Amino acid sequence: MVIKNAVLSTDYSKSPLVTFNLSDTHLLMRVPPHESTYTPIQAPSNLDIYAPDTYQEKANLGILSRNLLNYSWNYIFKDLPYNAGTIMVAVTLWKVPIVQNKINSLLNPSNLNNIILSFSDSLFRDNNDELIKQGDPNLDEQLWIYPKQEEDLHSYNVNGNNWIRYKDGHPSMPRLTYWFSNAITKDHLINVGINLTGFLDEQIGSPEGVDTLLERLIQEFFEHFHIQYTPETLAEMELYK
């Protein structure tokens, strides 16, 4: 693995602490200052996750969602006078109608996996089926990429918070979106979407070097992201261990 130009880490110790109280489930994260032209999103610090008017939209499978945070910031090279790339982080709260989706609790890892797979399927399968029917000769370059089976979902444990990790997106995208999901009650979960742009092979040194770098940047963000569950949630989690 070749690293041609080193990229500096973000100094999270100097970044503002952002907190959300979600009906006694607490999210705490260090978030660097926003560095993009779009308007950042940051929801109020106290939200009643059981109140219908908390949610902004209704998605597939009857899922209600609320944007909690949408920020982006840049990374710079150690020895070059320009940016290496940009990270965009979106944190979203979901309320999942578990009865409608025939599950008993998202705190059951199997049920959480099923919701992720079902939601991804509802987003992408129809588009892919239509492309297959059309018989596009460049089908591999047109089909959306998303998790289709449990083997496409991976455990990602940081700070004692066990996330489910996966990727989705289109082959035309420079890089797929990284997703991380974590249940906070039997019918609520937190999704974190991460897009990384820039970080080019020719600047970093090799594809392997880029992969290692991106994993480092994601790890650093999650090392400064904490979930404090309610006692009731912790007790139910123990049932599925």
mmCIF file with all atom_site columns, N, CA and C in Angstrom, residues 20 64 71 89 104 141 209 215:
data_model
loop_
_atom_site.group_PDB
_atom_site.id
_atom_site.type_symbol
_atom_site.label_atom_id
_atom_site.label_alt_id
_atom_site.label_comp_id
_atom_site.label_asym_id
_atom_site.label_entity_id
_atom_site.label_seq_id
_atom_site.pdbx_PDB_ins_code
_atom_site.Cartn_x
_atom_site.Cartn_y
_atom_site.Cartn_z
_atom_site.occupancy
_atom_site.B_iso_or_equiv
_atom_site.pdbx_formal_charge
_atom_site.auth_seq_id
_atom_site.auth_comp_id
_atom_site.auth_asym_id
_atom_site.auth_atom_id
_atom_site.pdbx_PDB_model_num
ATOM 1  N N  . PHE A 1 20  ? -28.440 15.675 21.371  1.00 0.00 ? 20  PHE A N  1
ATOM 2  C CA . PHE A 1 20  ? -29.888 15.540 21.157  1.00 0.00 ? 20  PHE A CA 1
ATOM 3  C C  . PHE A 1 20  ? -30.450 14.677 22.283  1.00 0.00 ? 20  PHE A C  1
ATOM 4  N N  . LEU A 1 64  ? -41.568 7.044  9.276   1.00 0.00 ? 64  LEU A N  1
ATOM 5  C CA . LEU A 1 64  ? -41.524 8.482  9.489   1.00 0.00 ? 64  LEU A CA 1
ATOM 6  C C  . LEU A 1 64  ? -40.075 8.891  9.769   1.00 0.00 ? 64  LEU A C  1
ATOM 7  N N  . TYR A 1 71  ? -24.204 18.119 7.982   1.00 0.00 ? 71  TYR A N  1
ATOM 8  C CA . TYR A 1 71  ? -23.032 18.991 7.976   1.00 0.00 ? 71  TYR A CA 1
ATOM 9  C C  . TYR A 1 71  ? -21.983 18.400 7.039   1.00 0.00 ? 71  TYR A C  1
ATOM 10 N N  . VAL A 1 89  ? -21.980 14.421 6.401   1.00 0.00 ? 89  VAL A N  1
ATOM 11 C CA . VAL A 1 89  ? -22.602 13.528 7.378   1.00 0.00 ? 89  VAL A CA 1
ATOM 12 C C  . VAL A 1 89  ? -24.057 13.933 7.566   1.00 0.00 ? 89  VAL A C  1
ATOM 13 N N  . ASN A 1 104 ? -41.361 -7.436 15.835  1.00 0.00 ? 104 ASN A N  1
ATOM 14 C CA . ASN A 1 104 ? -41.742 -7.097 17.211  1.00 0.00 ? 104 ASN A CA 1
ATOM 15 C C  . ASN A 1 104 ? -40.862 -6.025 17.827  1.00 0.00 ? 104 ASN A C  1
ATOM 16 N N  . GLU A 1 141 ? -23.360 -1.326 -15.596 1.00 0.00 ? 141 GLU A N  1
ATOM 17 C CA . GLU A 1 141 ? -23.066 0.075  -15.325 1.00 0.00 ? 141 GLU A CA 1
ATOM 18 C C  . GLU A 1 141 ? -24.320 0.864  -14.965 1.00 0.00 ? 141 GLU A C  1
ATOM 19 N N  . GLY A 1 209 ? -4.635  2.742  -0.536  1.00 0.00 ? 209 GLY A N  1
ATOM 20 C CA . GLY A 1 209 ? -4.357  3.850  0.369   1.00 0.00 ? 209 GLY A CA 1
ATOM 21 C C  . GLY A 1 209 ? -5.586  4.698  0.609   1.00 0.00 ? 209 GLY A C  1
ATOM 22 N N  . GLU A 1 215 ? -11.561 4.692  5.732   1.00 0.00 ? 215 GLU A N  1
ATOM 23 C CA . GLU A 1 215 ? -11.916 3.944  6.941   1.00 0.00 ? 215 GLU A CA 1
ATOM 24 C C  . GLU A 1 215 ? -11.438 4.694  8.187   1.00 0.00 ? 215 GLU A C  1
#
